mmCIF file of the C-alpha atoms, coordinates in Angstrom:
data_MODEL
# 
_entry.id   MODEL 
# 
loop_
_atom_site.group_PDB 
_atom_site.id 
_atom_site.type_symbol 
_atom_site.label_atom_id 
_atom_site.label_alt_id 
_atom_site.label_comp_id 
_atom_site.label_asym_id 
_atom_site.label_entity_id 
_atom_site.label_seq_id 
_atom_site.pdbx_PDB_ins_code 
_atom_site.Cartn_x 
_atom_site.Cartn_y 
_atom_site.Cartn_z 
_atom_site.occupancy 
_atom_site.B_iso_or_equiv 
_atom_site.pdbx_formal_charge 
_atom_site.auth_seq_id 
_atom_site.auth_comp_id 
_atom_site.auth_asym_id 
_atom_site.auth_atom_id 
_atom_site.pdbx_PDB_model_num 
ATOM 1   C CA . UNK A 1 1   ? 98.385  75.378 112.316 1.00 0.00 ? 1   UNK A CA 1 
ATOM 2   C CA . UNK A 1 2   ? 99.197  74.100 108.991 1.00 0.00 ? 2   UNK A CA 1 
ATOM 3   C CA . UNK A 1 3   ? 96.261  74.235 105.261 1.00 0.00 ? 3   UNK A CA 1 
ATOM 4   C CA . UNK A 1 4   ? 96.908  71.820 102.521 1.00 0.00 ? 4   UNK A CA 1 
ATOM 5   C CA . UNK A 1 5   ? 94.736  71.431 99.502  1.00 0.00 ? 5   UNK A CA 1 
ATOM 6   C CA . UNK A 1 6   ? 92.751  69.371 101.007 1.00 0.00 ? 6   UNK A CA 1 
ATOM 7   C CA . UNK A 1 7   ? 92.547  70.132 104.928 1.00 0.00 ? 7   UNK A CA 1 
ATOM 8   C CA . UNK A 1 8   ? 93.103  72.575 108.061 1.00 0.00 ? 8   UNK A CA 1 
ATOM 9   C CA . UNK A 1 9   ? 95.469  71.182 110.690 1.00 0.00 ? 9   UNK A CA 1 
ATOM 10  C CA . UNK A 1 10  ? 96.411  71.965 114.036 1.00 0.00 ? 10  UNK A CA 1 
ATOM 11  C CA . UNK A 1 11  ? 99.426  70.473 115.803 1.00 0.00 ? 11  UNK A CA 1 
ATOM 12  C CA . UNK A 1 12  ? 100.451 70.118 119.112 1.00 0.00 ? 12  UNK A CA 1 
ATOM 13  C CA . UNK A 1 13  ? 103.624 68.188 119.692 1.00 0.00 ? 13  UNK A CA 1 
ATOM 14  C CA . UNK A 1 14  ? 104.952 66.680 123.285 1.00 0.00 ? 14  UNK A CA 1 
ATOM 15  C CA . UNK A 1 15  ? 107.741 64.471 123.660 1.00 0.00 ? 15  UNK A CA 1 
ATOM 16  C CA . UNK A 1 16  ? 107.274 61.869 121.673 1.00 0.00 ? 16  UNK A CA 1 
ATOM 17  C CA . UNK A 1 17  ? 103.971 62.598 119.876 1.00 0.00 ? 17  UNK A CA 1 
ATOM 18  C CA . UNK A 1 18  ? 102.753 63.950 117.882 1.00 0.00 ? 18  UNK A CA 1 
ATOM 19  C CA . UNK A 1 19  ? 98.717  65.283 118.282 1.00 0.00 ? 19  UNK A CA 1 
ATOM 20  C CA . UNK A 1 20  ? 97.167  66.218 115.153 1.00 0.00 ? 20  UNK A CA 1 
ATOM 21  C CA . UNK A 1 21  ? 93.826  67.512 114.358 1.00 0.00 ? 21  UNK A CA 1 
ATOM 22  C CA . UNK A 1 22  ? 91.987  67.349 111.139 1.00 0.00 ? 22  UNK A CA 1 
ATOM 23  C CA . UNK A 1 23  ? 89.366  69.853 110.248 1.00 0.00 ? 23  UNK A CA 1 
ATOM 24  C CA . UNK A 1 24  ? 88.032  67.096 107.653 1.00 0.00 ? 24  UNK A CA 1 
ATOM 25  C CA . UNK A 1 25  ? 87.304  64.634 109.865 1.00 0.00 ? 25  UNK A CA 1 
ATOM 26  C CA . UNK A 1 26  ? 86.828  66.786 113.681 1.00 0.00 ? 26  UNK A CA 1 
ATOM 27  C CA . UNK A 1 27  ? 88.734  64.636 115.127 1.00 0.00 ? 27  UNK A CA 1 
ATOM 28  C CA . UNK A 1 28  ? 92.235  64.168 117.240 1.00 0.00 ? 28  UNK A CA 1 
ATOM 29  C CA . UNK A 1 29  ? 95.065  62.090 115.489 1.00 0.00 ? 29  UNK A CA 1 
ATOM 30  C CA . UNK A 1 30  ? 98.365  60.855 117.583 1.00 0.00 ? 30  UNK A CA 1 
ATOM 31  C CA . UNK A 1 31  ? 101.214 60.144 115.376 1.00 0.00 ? 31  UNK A CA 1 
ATOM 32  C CA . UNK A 1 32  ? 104.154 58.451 116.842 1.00 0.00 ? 32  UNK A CA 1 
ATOM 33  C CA . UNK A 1 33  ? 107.506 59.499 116.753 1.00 0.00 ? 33  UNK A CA 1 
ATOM 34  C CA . UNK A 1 34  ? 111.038 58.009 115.466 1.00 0.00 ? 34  UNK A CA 1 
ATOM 35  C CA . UNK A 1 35  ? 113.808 58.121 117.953 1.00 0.00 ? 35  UNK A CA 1 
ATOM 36  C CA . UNK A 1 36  ? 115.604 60.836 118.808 1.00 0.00 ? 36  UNK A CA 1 
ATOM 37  C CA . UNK A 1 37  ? 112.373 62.099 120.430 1.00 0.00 ? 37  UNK A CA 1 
ATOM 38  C CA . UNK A 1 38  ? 110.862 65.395 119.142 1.00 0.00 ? 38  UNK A CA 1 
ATOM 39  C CA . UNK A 1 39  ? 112.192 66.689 122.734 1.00 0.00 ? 39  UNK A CA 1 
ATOM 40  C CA . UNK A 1 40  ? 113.719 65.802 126.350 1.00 0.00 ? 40  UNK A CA 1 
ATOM 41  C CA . UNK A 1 41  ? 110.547 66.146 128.096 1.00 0.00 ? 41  UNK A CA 1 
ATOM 42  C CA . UNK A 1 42  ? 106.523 66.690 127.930 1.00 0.00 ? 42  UNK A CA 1 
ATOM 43  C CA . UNK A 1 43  ? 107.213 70.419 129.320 1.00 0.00 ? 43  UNK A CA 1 
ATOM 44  C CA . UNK A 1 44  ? 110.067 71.165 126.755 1.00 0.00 ? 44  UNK A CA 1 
ATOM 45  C CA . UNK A 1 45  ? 109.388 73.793 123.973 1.00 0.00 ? 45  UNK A CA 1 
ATOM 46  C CA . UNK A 1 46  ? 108.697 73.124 120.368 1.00 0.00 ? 46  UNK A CA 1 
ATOM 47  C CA . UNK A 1 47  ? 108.462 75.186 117.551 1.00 0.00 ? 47  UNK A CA 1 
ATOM 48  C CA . UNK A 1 48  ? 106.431 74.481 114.584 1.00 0.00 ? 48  UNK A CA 1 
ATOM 49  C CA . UNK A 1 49  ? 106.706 76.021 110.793 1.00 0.00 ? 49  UNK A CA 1 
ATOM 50  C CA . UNK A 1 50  ? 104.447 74.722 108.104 1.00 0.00 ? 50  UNK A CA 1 
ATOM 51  C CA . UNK A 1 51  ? 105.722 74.851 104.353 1.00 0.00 ? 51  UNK A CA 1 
ATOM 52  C CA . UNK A 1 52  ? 104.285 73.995 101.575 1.00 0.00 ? 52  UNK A CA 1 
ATOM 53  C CA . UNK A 1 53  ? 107.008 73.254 98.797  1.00 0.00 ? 53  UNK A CA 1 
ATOM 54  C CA . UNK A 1 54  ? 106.650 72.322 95.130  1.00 0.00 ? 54  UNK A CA 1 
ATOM 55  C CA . UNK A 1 55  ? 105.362 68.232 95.418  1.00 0.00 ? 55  UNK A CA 1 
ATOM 56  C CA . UNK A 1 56  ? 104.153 68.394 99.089  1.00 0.00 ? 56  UNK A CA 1 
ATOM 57  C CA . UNK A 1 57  ? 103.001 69.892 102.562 1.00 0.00 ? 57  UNK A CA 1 
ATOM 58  C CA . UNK A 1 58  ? 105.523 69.294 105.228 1.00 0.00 ? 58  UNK A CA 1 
ATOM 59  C CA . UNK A 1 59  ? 105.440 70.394 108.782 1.00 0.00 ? 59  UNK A CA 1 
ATOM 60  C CA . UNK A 1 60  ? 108.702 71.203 110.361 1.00 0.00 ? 60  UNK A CA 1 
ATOM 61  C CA . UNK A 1 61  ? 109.788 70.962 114.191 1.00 0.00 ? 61  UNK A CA 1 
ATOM 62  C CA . UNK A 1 62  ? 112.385 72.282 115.602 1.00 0.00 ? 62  UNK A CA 1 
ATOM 63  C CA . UNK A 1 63  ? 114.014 71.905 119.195 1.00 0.00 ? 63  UNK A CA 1 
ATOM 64  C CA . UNK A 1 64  ? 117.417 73.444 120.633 1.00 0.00 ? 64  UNK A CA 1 
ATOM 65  C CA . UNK A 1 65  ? 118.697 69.533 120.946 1.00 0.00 ? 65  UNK A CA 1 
ATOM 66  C CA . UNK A 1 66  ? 117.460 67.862 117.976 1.00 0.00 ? 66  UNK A CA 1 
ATOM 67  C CA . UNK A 1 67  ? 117.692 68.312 114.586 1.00 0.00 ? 67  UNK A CA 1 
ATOM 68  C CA . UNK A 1 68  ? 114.810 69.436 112.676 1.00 0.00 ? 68  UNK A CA 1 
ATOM 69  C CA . UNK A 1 69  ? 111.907 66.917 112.366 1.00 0.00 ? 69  UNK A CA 1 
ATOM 70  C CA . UNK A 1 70  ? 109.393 66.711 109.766 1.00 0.00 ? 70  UNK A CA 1 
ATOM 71  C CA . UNK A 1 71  ? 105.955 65.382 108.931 1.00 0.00 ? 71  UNK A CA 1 
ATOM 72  C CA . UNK A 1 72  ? 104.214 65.228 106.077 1.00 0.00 ? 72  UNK A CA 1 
ATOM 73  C CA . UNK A 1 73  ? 100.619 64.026 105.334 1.00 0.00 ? 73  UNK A CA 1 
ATOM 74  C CA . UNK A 1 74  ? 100.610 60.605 104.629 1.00 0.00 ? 74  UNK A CA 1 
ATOM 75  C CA . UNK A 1 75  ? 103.188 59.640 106.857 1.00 0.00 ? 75  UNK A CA 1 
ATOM 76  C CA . UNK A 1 76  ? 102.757 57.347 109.523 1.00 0.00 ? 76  UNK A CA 1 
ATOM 77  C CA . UNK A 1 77  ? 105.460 58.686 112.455 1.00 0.00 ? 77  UNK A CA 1 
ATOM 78  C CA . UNK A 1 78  ? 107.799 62.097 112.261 1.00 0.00 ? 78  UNK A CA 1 
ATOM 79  C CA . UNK A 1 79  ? 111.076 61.689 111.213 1.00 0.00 ? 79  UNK A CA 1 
ATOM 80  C CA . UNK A 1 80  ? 114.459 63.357 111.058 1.00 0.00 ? 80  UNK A CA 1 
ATOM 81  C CA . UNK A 1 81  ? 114.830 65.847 108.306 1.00 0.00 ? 81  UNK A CA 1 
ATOM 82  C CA . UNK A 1 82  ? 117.174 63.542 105.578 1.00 0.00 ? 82  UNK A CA 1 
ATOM 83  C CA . UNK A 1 83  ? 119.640 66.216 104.301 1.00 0.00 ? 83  UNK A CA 1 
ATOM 84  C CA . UNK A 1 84  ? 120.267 66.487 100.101 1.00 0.00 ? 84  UNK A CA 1 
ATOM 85  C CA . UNK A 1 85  ? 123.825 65.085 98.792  1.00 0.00 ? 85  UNK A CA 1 
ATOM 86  C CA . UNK A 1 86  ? 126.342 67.617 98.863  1.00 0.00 ? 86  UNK A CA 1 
ATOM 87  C CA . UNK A 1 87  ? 124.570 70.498 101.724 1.00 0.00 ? 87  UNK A CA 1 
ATOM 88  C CA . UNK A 1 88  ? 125.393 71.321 104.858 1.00 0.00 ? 88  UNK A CA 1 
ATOM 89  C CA . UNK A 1 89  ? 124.198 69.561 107.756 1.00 0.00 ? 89  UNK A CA 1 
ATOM 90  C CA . UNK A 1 90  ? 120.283 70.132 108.531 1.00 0.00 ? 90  UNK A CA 1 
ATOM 91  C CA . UNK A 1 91  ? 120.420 72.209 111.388 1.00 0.00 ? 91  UNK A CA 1 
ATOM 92  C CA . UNK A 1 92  ? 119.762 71.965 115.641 1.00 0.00 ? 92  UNK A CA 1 
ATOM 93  C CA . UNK A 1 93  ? 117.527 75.195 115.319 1.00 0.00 ? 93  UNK A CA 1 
ATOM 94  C CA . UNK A 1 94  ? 115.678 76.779 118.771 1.00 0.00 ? 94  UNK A CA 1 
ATOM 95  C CA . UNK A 1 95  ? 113.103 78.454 116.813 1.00 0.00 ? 95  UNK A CA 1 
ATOM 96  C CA . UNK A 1 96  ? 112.210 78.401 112.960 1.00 0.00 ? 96  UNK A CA 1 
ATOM 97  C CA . UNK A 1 97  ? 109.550 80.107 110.513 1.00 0.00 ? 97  UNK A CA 1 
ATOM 98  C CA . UNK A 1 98  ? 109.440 80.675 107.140 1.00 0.00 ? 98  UNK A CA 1 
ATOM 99  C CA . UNK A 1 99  ? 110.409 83.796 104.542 1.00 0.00 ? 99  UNK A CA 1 
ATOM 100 C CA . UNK A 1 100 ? 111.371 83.604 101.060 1.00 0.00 ? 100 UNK A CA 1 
ATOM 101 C CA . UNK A 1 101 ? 110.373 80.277 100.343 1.00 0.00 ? 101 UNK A CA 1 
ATOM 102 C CA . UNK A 1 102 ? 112.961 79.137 102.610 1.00 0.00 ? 102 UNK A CA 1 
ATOM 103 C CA . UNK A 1 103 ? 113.164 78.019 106.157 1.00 0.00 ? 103 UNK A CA 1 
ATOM 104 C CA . UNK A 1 104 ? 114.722 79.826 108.428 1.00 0.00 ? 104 UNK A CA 1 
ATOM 105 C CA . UNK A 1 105 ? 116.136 78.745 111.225 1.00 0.00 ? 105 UNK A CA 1 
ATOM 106 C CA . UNK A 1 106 ? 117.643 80.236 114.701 1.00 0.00 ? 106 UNK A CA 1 
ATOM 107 C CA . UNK A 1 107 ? 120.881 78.177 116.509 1.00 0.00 ? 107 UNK A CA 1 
ATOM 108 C CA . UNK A 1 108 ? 122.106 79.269 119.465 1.00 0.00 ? 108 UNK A CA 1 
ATOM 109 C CA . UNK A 1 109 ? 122.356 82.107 120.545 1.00 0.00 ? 109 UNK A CA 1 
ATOM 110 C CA . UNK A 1 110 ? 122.344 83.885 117.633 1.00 0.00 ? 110 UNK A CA 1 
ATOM 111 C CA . UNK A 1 111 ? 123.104 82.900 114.537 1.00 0.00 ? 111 UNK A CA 1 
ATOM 112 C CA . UNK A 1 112 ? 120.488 82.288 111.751 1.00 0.00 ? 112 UNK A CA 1 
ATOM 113 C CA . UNK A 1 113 ? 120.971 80.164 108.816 1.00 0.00 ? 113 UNK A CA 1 
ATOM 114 C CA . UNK A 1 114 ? 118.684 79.763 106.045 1.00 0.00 ? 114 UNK A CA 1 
ATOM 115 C CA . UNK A 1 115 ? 117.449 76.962 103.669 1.00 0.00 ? 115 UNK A CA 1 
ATOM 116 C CA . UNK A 1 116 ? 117.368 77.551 99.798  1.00 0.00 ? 116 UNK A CA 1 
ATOM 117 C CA . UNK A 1 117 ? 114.203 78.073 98.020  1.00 0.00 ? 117 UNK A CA 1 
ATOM 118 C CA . UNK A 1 118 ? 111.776 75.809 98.782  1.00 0.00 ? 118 UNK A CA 1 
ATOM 119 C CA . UNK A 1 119 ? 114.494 72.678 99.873  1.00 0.00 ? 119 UNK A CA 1 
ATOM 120 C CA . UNK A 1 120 ? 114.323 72.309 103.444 1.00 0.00 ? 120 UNK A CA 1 
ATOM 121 C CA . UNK A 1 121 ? 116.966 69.176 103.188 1.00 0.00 ? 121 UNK A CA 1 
ATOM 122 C CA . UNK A 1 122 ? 119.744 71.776 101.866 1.00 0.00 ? 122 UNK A CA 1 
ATOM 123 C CA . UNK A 1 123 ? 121.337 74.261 104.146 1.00 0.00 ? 123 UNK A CA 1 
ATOM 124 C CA . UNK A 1 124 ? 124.241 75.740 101.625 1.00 0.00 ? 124 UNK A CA 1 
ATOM 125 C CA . UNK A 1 125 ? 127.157 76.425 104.231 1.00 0.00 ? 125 UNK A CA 1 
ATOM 126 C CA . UNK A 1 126 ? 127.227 80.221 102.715 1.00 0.00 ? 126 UNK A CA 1 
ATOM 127 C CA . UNK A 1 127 ? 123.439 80.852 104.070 1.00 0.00 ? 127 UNK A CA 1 
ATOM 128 C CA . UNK A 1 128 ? 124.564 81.722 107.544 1.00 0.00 ? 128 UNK A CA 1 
ATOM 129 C CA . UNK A 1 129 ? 124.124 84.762 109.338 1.00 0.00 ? 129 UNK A CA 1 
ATOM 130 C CA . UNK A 1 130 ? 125.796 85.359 113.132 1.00 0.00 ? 130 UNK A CA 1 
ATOM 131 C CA . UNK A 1 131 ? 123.690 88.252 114.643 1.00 0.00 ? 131 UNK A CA 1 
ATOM 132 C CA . UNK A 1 132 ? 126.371 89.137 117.330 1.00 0.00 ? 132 UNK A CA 1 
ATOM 133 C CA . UNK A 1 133 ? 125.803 93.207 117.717 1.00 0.00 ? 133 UNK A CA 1 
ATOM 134 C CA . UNK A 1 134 ? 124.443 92.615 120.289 1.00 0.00 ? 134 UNK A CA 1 
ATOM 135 C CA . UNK A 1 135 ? 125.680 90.712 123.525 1.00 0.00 ? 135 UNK A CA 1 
ATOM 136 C CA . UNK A 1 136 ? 121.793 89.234 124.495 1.00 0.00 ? 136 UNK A CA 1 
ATOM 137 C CA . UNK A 1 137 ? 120.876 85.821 123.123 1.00 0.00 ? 137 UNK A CA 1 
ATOM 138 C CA . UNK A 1 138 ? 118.315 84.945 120.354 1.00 0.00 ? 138 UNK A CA 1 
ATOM 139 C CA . UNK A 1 139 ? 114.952 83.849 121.852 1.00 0.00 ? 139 UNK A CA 1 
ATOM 140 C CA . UNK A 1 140 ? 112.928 83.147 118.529 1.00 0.00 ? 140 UNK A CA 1 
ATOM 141 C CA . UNK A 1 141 ? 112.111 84.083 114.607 1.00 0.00 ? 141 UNK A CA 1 
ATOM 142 C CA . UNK A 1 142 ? 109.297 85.043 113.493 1.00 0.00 ? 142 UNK A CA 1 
ATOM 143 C CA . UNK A 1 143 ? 107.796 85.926 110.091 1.00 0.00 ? 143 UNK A CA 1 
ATOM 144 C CA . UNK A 1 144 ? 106.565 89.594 109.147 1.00 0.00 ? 144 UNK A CA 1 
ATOM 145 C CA . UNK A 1 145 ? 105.668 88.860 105.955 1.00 0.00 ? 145 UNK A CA 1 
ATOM 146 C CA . UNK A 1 146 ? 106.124 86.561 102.454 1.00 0.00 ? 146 UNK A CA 1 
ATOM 147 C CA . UNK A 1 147 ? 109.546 88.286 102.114 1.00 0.00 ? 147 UNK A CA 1 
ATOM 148 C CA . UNK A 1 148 ? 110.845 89.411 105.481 1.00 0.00 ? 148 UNK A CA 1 
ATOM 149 C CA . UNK A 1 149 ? 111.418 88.140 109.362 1.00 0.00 ? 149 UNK A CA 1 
ATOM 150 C CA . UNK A 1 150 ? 112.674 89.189 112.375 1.00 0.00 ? 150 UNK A CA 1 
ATOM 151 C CA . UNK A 1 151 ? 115.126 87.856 115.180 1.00 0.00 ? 151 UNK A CA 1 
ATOM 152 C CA . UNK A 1 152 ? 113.914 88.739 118.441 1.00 0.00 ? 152 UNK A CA 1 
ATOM 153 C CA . UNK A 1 153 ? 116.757 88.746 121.259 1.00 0.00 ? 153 UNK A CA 1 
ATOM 154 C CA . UNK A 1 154 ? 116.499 89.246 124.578 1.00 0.00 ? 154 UNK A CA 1 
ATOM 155 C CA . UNK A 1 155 ? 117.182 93.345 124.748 1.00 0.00 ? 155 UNK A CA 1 
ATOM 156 C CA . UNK A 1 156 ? 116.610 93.797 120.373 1.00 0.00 ? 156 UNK A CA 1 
ATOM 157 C CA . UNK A 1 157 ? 114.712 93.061 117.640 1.00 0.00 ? 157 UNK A CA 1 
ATOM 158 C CA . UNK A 1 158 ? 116.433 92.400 114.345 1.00 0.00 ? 158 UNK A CA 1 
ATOM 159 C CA . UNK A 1 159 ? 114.780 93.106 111.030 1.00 0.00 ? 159 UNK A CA 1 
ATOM 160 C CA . UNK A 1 160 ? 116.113 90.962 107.920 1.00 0.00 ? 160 UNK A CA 1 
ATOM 161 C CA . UNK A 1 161 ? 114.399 91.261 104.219 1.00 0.00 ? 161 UNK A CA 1 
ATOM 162 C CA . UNK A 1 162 ? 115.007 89.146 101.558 1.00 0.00 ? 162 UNK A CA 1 
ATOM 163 C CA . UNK A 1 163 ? 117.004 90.363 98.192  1.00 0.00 ? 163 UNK A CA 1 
ATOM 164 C CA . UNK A 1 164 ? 118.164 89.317 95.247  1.00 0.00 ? 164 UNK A CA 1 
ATOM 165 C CA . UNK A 1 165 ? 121.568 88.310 96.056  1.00 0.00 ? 165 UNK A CA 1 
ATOM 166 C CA . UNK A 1 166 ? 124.460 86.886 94.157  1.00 0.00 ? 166 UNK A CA 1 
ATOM 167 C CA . UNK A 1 167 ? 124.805 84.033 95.719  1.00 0.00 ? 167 UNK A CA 1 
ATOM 168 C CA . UNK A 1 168 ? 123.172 81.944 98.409  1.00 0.00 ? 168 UNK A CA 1 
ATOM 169 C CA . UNK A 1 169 ? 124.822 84.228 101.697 1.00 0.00 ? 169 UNK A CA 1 
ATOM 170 C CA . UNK A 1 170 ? 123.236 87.439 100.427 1.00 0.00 ? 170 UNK A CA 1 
ATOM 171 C CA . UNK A 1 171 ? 119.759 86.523 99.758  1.00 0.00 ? 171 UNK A CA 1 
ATOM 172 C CA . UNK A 1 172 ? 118.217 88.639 103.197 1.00 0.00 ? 172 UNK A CA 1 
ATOM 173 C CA . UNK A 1 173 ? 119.453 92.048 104.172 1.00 0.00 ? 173 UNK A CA 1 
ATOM 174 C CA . UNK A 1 174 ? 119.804 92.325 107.430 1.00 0.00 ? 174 UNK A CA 1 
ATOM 175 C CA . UNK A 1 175 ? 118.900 95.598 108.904 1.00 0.00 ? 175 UNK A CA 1 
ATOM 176 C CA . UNK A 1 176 ? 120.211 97.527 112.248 1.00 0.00 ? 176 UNK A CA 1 
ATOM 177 C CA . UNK A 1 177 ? 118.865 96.196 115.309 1.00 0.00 ? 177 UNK A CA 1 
ATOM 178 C CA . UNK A 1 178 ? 116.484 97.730 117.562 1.00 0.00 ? 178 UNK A CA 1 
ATOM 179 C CA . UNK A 1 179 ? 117.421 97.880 121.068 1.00 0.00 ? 179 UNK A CA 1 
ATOM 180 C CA . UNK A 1 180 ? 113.651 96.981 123.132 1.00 0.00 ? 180 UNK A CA 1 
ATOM 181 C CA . UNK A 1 181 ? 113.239 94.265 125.256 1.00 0.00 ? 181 UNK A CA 1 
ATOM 182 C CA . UNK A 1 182 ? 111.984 91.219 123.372 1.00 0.00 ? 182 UNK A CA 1 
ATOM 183 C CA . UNK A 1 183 ? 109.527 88.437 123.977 1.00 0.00 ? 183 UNK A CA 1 
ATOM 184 C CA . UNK A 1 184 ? 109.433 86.129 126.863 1.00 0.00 ? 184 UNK A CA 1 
ATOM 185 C CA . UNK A 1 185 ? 109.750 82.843 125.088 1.00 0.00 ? 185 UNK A CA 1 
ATOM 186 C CA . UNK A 1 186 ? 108.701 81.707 121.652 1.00 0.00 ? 186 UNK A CA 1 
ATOM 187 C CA . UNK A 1 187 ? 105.041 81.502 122.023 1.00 0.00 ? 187 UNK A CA 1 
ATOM 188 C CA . UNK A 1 188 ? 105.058 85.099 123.675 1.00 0.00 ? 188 UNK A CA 1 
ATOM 189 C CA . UNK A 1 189 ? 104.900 86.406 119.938 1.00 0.00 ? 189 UNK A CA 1 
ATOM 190 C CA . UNK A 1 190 ? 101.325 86.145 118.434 1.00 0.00 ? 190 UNK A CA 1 
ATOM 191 C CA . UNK A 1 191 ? 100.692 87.717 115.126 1.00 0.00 ? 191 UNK A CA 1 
ATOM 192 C CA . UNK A 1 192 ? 97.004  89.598 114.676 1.00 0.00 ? 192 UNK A CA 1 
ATOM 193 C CA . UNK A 1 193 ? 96.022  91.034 111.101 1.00 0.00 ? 193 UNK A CA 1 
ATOM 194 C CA . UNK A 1 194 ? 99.973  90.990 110.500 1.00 0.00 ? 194 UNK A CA 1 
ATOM 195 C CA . UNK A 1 195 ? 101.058 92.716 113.320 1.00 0.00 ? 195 UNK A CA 1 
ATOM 196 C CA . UNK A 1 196 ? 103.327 90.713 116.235 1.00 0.00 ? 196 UNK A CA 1 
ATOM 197 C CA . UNK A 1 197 ? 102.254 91.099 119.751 1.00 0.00 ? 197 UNK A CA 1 
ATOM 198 C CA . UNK A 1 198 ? 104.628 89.918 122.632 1.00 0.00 ? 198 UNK A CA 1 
ATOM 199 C CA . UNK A 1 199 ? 105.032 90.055 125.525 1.00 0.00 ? 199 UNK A CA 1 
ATOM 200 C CA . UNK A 1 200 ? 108.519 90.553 127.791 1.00 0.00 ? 200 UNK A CA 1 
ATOM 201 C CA . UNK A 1 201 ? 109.898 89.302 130.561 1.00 0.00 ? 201 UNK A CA 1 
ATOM 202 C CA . UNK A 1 202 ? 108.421 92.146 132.381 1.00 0.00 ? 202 UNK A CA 1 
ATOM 203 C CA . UNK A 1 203 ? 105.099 91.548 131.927 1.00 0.00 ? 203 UNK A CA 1 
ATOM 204 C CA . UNK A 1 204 ? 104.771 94.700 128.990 1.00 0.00 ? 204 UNK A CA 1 
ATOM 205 C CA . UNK A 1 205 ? 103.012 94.106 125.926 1.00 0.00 ? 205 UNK A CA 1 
# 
């Protein structure tokens, strides 16, 4: 779910749609999509982050075989994130969300890189982070708060906080893992009144 200025939204992608629905107007939208496809198949999983940056309110998309997709309002199909002259190349992310004004963003398995402030079209090839403690595999991020996220892995959870760094590579601190099973997927974390709820591969909440 994504609020502009003007309107509530709720998105649900499939392969090469994109379903919108307007609180303004009650009613379902289907937005097409520009090719690649926003995924290999109906069934595939999508994640969604919503940011609102100085001049606009973009939705972002991401999928572990595309690059990240965006859609703003106003525009007429989703397109490929365009990235600025002179960054490093917008990212093939499994799972993004947003802290610090920046988007955040999860390749596989484990590494996270990280937009700067507010730019989602520059990726600065210092703002990379390869979360290789442990051996298990990232399954999504998620955001705790304005400032902070976490990496949930397979077996740990891994705390990062942003900081005033001296240059772009040492804007989050990134904390010791905790060793817990994670989440089952990426929609098996749902935040309530700022708290995440998941639930594992087990079946345990």
């Amino acid at each position: 779910m994504g609020v502009t200025s003007t309107d509530k939204l709720v998105f649900a992608p499939s392969q090469n749609r994109l379903h919108l629905f307007r609180d303004s107007t009650d009613v379902w939208e289907s937005i097409s999509d520009g090719t690649p496809f926003l995924a290999t198949a109906d069934t595939d999983v999508i994640d969604i982050a919503f940011l609102e940056t100085s001049s606009t309110y973009v939705a972002l998309f991401a999928h572990s075989s595309r690059v990240l997709k965006q859609w703003k309002p106003g525009d007429i199909a989703v397109t490929a994130v365009t990235i600025a002259p002179g960054a490093l190349n917008i990212p093939t992310a499994k799972s993004i969300c947003i802290a610090g004004s920046r988007v955040i963003a999860l390749v596989a398995p484990h590494t996270i890189v990280w937009s700067r402030i507010l730019d989602y079209t520059n990726f600065n090839a210092l703002a990379i982070a390869k979360r290789a403690q442990t051996t298990d595999t990232g399954v999504c991020v998620r955001s705790l708060s304005a400032l902070s996220f976490v990496l949930y892995k397979e077996y740990s959870i891994h705390p990062e906080r942003a900081q005033a760094g001296l240059d772009e590579g040492s804007v989050f601190a990134f904390a010791e893992p905790i060793i817990v099973e994670g989440p089952a997927g990426i929609y098996a974390v749902v935040e309530v009144e700022g708290r995440h709820f998941y639930m594992t591969r087990s079946g345990r909440i």
